[in-house]
Coordinates of C-alpha atoms in Angstrom, one line a residue:
Chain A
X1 CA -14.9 4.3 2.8
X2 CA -17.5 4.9 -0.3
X3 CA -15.0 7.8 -1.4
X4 CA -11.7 5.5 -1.4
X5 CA -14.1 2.7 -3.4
X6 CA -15.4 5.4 -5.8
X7 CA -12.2 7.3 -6.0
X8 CA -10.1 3.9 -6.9
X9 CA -13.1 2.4 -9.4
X10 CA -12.2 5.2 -11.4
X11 CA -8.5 5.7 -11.4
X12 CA -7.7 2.8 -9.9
X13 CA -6.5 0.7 -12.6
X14 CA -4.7 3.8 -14.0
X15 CA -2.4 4.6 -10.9
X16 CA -1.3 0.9 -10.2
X17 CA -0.3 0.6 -13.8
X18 CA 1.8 4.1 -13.5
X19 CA 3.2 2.4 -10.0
X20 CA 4.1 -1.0 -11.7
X21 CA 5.3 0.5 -15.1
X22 CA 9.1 -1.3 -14.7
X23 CA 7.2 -4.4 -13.9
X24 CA 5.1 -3.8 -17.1
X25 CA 8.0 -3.5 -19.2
X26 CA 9.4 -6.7 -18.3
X27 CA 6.3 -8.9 -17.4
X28 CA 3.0 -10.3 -18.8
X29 CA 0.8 -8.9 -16.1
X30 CA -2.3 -10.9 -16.0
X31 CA -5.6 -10.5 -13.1
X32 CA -7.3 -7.9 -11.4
X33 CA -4.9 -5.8 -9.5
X34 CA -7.6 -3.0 -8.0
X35 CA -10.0 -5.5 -6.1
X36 CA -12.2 -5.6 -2.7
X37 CA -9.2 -6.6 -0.8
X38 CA -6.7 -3.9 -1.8
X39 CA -9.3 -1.2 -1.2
X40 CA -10.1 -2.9 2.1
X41 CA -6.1 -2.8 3.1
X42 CA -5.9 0.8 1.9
X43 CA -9.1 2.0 3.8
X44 CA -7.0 1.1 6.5
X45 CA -4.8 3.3 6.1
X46 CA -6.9 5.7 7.7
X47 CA -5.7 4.5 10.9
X48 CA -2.8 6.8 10.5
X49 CA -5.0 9.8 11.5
X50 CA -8.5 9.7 10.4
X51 CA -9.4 6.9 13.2
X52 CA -8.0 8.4 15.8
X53 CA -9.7 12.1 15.6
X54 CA -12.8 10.2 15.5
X55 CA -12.3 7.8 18.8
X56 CA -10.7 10.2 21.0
X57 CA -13.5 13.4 19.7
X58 CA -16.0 10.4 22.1
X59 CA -13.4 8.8 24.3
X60 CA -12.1 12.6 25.7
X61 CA -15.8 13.7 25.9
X62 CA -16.8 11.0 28.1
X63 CA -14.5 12.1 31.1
X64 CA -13.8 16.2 30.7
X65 CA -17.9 16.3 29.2
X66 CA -19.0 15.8 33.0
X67 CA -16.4 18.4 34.0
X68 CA -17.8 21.0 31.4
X69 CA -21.3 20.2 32.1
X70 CA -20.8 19.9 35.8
X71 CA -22.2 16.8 35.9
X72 CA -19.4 15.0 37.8
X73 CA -20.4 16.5 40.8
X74 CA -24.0 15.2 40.9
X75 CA -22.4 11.9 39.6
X76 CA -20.2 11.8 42.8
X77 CA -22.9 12.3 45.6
X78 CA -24.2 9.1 43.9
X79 CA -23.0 5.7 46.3
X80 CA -20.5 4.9 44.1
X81 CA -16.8 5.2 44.9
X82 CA -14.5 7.5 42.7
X83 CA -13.1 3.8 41.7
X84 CA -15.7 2.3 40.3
X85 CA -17.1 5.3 38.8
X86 CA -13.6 5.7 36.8
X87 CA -13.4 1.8 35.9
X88 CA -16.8 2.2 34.3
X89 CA -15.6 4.9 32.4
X90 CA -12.8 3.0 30.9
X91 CA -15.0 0.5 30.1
X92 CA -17.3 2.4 28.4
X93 CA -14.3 3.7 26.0
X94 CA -12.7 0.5 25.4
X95 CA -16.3 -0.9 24.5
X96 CA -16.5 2.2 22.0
X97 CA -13.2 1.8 20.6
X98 CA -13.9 -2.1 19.6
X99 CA -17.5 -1.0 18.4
X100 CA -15.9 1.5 15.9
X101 CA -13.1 -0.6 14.6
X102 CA -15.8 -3.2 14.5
X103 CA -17.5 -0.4 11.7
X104 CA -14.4 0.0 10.0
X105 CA -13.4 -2.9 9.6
X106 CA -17.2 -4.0 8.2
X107 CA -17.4 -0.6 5.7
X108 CA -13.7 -0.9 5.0
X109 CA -13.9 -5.1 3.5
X110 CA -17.7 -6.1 2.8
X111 CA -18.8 -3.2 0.0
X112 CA -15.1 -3.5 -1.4
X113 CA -15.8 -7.2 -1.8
X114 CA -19.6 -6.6 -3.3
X115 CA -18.3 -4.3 -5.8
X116 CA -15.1 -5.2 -6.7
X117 CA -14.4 -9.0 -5.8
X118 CA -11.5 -10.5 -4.7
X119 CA -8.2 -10.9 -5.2
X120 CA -4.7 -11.0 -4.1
X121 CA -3.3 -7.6 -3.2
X122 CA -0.1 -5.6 -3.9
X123 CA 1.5 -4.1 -0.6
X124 CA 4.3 -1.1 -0.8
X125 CA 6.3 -2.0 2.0
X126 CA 9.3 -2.9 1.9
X127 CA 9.3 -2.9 -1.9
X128 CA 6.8 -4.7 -3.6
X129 CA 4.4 -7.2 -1.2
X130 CA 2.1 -9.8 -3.1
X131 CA -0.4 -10.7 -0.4
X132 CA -2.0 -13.8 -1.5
X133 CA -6.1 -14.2 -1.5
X134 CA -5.9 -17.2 0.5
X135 CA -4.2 -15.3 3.6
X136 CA -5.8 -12.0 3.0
X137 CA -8.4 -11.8 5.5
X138 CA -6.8 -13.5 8.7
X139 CA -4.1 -10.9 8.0
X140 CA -6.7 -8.4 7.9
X141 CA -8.0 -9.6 11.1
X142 CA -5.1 -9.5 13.1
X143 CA -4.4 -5.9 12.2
X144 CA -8.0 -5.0 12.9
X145 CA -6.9 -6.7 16.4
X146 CA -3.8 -5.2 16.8
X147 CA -5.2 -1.9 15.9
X148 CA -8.0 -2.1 18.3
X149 CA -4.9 -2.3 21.3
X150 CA -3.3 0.3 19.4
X151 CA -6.5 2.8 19.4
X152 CA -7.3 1.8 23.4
X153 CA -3.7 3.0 24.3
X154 CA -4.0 6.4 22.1
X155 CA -7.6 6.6 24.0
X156 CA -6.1 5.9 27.3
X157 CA -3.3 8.9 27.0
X158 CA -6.6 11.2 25.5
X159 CA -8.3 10.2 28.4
X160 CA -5.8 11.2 31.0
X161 CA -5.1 14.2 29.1
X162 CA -9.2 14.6 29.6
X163 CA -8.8 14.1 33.0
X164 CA -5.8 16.6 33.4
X165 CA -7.3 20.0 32.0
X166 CA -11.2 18.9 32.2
X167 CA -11.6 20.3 28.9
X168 CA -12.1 18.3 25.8
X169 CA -10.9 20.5 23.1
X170 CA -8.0 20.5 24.8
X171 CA -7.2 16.8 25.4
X172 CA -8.0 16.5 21.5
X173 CA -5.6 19.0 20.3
X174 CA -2.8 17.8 22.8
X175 CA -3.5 14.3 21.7
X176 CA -3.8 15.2 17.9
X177 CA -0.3 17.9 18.7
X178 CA 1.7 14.5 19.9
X179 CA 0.3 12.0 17.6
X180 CA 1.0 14.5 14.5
X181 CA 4.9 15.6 16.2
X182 CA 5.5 11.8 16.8
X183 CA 4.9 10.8 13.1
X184 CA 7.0 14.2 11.8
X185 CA 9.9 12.4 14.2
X186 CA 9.2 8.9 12.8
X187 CA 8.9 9.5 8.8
X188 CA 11.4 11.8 8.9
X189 CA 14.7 9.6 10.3
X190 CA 16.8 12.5 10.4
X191 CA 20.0 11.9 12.9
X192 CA 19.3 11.6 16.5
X193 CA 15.9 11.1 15.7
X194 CA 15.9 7.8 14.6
X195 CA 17.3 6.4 18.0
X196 CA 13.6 7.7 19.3
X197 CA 11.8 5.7 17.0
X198 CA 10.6 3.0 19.6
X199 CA 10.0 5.3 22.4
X200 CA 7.3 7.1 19.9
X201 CA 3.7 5.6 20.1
X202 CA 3.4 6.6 16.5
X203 CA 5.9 3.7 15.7
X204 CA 4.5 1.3 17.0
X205 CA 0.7 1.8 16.1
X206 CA 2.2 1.3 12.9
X207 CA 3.3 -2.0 13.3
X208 CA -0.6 -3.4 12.4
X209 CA 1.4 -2.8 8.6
X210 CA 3.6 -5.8 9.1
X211 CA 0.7 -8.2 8.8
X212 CA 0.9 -7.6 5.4
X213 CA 4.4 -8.3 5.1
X214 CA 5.1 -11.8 3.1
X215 CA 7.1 -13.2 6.6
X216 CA 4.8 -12.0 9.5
X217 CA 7.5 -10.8 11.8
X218 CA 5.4 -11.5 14.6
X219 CA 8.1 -10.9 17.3
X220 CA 8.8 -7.1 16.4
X221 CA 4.7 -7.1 16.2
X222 CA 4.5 -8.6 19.7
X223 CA 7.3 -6.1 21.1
X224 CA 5.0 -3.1 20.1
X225 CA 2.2 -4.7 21.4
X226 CA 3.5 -5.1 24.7
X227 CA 4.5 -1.7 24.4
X228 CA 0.9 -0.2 23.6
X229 CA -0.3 -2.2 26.6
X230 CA 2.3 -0.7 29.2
X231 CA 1.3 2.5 28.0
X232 CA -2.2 1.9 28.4
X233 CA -1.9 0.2 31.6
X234 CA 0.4 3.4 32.7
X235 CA -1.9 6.4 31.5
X236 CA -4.9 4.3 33.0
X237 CA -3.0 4.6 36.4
X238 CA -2.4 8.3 36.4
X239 CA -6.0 8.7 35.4
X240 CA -6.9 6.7 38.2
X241 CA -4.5 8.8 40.5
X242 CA -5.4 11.4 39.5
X243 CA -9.4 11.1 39.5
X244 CA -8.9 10.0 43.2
X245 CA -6.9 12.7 44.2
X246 CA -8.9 15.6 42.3
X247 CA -10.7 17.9 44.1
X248 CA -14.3 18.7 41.8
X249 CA -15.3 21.7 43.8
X250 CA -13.4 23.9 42.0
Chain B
X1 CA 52.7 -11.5 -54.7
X2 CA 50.8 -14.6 -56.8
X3 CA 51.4 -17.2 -54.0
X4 CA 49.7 -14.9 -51.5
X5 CA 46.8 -14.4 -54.1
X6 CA 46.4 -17.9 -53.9
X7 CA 46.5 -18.4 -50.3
X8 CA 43.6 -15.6 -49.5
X9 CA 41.6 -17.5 -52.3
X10 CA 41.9 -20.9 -50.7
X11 CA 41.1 -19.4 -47.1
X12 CA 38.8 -17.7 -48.4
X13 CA 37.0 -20.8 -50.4
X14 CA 37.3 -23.0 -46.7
X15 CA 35.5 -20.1 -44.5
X16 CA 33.1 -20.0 -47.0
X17 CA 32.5 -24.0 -47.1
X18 CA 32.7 -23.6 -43.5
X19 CA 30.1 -20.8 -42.7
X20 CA 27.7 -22.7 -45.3
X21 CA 28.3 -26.0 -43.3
X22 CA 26.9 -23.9 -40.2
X23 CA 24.4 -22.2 -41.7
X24 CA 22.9 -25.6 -42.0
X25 CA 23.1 -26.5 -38.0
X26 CA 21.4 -22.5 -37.7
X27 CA 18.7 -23.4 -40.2
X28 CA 17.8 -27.1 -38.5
X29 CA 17.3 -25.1 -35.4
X30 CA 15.0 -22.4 -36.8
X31 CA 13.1 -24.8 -39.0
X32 CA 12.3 -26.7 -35.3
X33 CA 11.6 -23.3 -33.5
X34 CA 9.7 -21.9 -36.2
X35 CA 7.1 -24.1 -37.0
X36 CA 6.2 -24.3 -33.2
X37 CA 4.0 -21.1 -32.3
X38 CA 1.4 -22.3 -30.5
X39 CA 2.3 -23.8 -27.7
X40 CA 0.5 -24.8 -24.6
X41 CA 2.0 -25.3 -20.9
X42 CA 1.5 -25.4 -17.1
X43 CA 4.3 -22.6 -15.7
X44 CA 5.3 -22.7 -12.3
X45 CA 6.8 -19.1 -12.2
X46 CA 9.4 -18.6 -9.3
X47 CA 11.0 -15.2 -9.0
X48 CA 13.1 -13.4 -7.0
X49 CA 13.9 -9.5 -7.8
X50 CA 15.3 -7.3 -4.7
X51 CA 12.3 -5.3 -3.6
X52 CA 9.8 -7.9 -4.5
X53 CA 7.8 -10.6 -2.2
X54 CA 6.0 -12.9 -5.2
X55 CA 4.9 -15.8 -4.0
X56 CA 5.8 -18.7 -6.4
X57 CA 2.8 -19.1 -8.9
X58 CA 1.2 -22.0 -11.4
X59 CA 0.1 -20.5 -14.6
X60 CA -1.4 -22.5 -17.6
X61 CA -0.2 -20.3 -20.7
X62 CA -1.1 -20.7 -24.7
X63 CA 1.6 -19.2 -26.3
X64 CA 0.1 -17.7 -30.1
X65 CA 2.4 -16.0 -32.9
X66 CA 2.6 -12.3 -32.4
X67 CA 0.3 -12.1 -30.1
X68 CA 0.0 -11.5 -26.2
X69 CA 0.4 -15.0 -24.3
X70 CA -3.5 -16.5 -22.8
X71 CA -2.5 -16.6 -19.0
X72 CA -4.7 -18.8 -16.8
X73 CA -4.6 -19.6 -13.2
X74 CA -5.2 -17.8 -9.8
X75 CA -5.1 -14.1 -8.6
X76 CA -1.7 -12.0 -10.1
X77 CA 0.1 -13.7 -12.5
X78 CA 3.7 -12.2 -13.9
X79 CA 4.8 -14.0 -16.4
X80 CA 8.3 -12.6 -18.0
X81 CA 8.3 -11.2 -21.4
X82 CA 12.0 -12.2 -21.9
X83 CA 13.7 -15.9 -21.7
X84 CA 9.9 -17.5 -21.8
X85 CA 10.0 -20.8 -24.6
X86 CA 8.1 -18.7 -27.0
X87 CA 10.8 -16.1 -27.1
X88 CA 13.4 -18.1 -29.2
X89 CA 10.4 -19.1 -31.7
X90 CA 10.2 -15.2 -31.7
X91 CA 14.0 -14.6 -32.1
X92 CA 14.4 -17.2 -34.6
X93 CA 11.3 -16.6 -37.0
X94 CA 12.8 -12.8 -38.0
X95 CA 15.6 -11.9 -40.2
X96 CA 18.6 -12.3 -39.3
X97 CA 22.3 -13.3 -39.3
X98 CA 23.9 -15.9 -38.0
X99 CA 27.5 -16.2 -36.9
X100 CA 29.5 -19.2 -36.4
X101 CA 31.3 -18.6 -32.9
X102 CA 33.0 -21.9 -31.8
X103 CA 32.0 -25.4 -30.8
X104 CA 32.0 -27.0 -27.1
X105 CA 31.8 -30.6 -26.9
X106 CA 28.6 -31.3 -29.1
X107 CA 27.4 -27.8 -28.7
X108 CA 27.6 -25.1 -30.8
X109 CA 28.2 -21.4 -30.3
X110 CA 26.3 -19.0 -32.4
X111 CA 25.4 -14.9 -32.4
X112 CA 22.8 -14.2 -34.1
X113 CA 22.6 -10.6 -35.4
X114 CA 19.2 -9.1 -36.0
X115 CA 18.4 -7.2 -39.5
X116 CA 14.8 -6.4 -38.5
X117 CA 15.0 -2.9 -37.3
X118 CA 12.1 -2.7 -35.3
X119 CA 12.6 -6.2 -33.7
X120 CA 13.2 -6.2 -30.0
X121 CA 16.3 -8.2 -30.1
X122 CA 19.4 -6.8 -31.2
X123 CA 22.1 -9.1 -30.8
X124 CA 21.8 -13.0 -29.2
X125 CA 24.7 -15.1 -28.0
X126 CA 23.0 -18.5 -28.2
X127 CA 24.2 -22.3 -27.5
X128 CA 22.3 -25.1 -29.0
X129 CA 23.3 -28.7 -29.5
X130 CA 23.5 -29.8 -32.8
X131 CA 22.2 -33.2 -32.8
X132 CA 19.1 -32.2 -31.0
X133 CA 18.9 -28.6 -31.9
X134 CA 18.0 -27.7 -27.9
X135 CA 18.9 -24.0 -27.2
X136 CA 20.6 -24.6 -23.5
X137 CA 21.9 -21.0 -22.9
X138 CA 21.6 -17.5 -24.6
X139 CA 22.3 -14.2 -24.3
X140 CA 19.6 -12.0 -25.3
X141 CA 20.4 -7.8 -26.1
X142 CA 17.0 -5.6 -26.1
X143 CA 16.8 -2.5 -27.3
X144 CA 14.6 -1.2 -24.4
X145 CA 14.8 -3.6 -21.9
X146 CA 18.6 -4.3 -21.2
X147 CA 20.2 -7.9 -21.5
X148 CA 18.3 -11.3 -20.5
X149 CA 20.7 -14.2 -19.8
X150 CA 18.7 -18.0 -20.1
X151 CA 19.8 -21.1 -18.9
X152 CA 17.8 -24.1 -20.2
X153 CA 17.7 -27.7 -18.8
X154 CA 15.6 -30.3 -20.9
X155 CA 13.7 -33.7 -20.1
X156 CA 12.4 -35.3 -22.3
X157 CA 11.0 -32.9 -24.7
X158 CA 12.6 -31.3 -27.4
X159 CA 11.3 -27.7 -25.0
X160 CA 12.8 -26.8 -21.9
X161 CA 11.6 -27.9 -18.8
X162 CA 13.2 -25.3 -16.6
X163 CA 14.3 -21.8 -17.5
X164 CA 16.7 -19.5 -15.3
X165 CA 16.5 -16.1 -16.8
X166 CA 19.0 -13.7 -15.2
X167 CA 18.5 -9.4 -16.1
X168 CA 18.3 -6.3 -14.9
X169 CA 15.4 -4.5 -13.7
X170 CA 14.9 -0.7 -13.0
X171 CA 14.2 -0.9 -9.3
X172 CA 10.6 0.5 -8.4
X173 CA 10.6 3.6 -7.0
X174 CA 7.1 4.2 -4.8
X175 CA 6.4 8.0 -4.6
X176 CA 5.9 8.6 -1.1
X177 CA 2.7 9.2 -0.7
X178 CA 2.1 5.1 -1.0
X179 CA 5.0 4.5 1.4
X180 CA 3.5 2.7 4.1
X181 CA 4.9 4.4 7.4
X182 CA 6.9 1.3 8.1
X183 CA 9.2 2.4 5.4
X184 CA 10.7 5.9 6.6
X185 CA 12.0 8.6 4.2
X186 CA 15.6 7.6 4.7
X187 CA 14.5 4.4 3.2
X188 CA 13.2 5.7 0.3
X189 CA 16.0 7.5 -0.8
X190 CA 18.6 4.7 -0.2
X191 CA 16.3 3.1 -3.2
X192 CA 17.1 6.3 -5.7
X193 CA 21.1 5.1 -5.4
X194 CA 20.9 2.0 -7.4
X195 CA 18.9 2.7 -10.3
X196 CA 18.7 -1.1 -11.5
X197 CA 18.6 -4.3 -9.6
X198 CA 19.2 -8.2 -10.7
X199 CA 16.4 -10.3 -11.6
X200 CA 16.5 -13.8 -11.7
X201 CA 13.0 -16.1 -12.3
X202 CA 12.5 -19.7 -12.8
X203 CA 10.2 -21.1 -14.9
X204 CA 9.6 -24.7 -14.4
X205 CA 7.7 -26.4 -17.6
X206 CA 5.0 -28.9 -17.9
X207 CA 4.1 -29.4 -21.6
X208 CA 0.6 -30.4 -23.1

């Protein structure tokens, strides 16, 4: 977050006024367009891939690390049911997922706002968004919410992916394979392609952009979010079908 | 071959009288533009260009002769170079030459011809009444910037107290690495078809 403050206090200015040279030509533009608020929305942007490594490197680690170590096994002989021991597990990865977006969220808005201020922000979607100050930070909020659901489903398909081939490197690169193929699919709308669009994950983990859109389009936002909670609730299943039904001598 | 000299003498002699009659109306109306530069206001600037979510804005604004305009007021203010109530005073202190067009109602019709060759304007279709000298439409040619169309209502100042400026504007083009992933590729090319888009603002006038 320091690098995408320092990077913008430098150039900032610079590349917004290349981005908004028509608008220059014809307006008087007066205020502080690089502020707290626009880094903090940008360092967001590192939900795209960044986040994700970073949660699923823990989330995988804490199912297919007892199978590497062998620790599952010991685990096991202890009285508690296969169940429980999987429930806890879960848990223990949603509590880390909200702890971490908790830390983004606080790197990605307070030093942004100590160093630069406030301010309203500029938004390329769509065109040209002009986020007002005023609403800035419960929009921020919400997408810190929505990505939080967003991050627990992606954790929930690493996990069962953990589960699968009890070996972390693996669940990671599968994950990392899909969620980098998925995107490829989803930029690039290419013919049959863009009738897959909402069966991708990776479209609608982006939604947490459309609180930043002038007219919150909160049905299309609720749509993916009920879609990121059937897939979690459906690759928490297989896990737990798969946990009950696995056989740990091997 | 006499009578005809005659004739183009005396037609001659009347569009004379007559384009000296006007130039009177054209110099009443600079004189008042003119001798106003510094002018203060309240804007509230609405504006609507395809590709762009502004949120309607409340800007107090000095205008000063020749120099940038003293924006006040809260987070991002645009505030359009073209068609603002200092742009006349602008258009109208320069060198330049007017020509009588026609007259509607109690309104004349005037283009105004610029001889500065580094001014902005080059030509400026312009409607002004001529007991009030109140500019209520014009047509303003740029040389960089295209053509800005004004319509002017008044109150009761002799200034406008709303302004619908109509122009083009060469749509934004976002290179893609800034292109949120809601907007797709396919998107962004569908922008590169239609280099300009309209523009329309409103500026709604409070005067101090």
């Amino acid at each position: 977050m320091l690098i995408v403050d320092l990077g913008l206090y430098s150039d900032g200015a610079e590349i917004f006024s290349y981005l908004l040279q028509p608008l220059n030509d014809n307006f008087y533009v007066e205020g502080e367009i690089v502020n707290g608020y626009l880094i903090a929305y940008l360092a967001l942007n590192t939900l795209w891939v960044h986040i994700p490594v970073l949660i699923i490197i823990v989330t995988t680690h804490i199912f297919s690390g007892e199978f590497e170590m062998g620790t599952i096994r010991i685990l096991l002989t202890q009285p508690i049911s296969r169940k429980n021991l999987l429930t806890a597990k879960i848990i223990s990865m949603i509590i880390y997922t909200i702890c971490f977006m908790l830390v983004v969220v606080f790197f990605a808005l307070v030093p942004s706002m100590i160093f630069f201020g406030t301010g309203d922000v500029l938004v390329f979607i769509d065109g040209i968004q002009f986020i007002q100050e005023a609403t800035f930070l419960s929009r921020f909020l919400y997408a810190s919410t929505f990505a939080v659901l967003a991050m627990i489903a992606f954790s929930s398909m690493a996990m069962f992916f953990a589960l699968w081939f009890k070996n972390t490197l693996t669940a990671i690169l599968l994950s990392l394979g899909l969620l980098i193929l998925f995107t490829l699919i989803q930029t690039f709308v290419l013919g049959i392609f863009s009738s897959w669009q909402p069966f991708l994950f990776t479209y609608h983990i982006a939604k947490w952009q459309l609180f930043f859109v002038d007219e919150i389009p909160f049905r299309t936002i609720l749509n993916s979010a009920y879609f990121l909670l059937a897939m979690s609730i459906f690759f928490i299943s297989l896990s737990f079908l798969k946990f009950n039904k696995m056989n740990i001598s091997e | 071959m006499r009578k005809w000299f005659y004739i183009l003498i005396g037609l001659n002699f009347f569009s004379v009288f007559a384009q000296n009659n006007h130039d009177e109306k054209i110099n009443a109306l600079i004189k008042q533009y003119a001798n106003k530069h510094n002018l203060k206001c309240e804007i509230v600037v609405k504006i609507d260009i395809e590709g762009m979510h502004i949120p309607d804005k409340k800007i107090y604004t000095e205008f000063k002769k020749d120099e940038k305009p003293i924006m006040k007021g809260d987070g991002l203010m645009l505030l359009p170079k073209k068609g603002t109530i200092n742009q006349f005073n602008e258009l109208l202190s320069s060198p330049l030459q007017a020509i009588y067009l026609s007259k509607i109602k109690d309104n004349l019709v005037y283009k105004l011809v610029s001889l500065d060759q580094n001014s902005d304007w080059i030509t400026a279709d312009i409607i002004f009444n001529e007991q009030t000298n109140q500019i209520f439409e014009s047509t303003v040619n740029t040389r960089k910037f295209g053509t800005f169309h004004t319509v002017n209502l008044y109150g009761d100042q002799i200034y406008p107290s709303k302004s619908t400026i109509t122009f083009d504007i060469k749509k934004i083009k976002i290179p893609l690495k800034f292109v949120g992933r809601e907007q797709s590729v396919s998107t962004y090319s569908d922008q590169n078809k239609n280099e300009e888009v309209k523009g329309k603002i409103t500026l709604i006038y409070h005067y101090f």
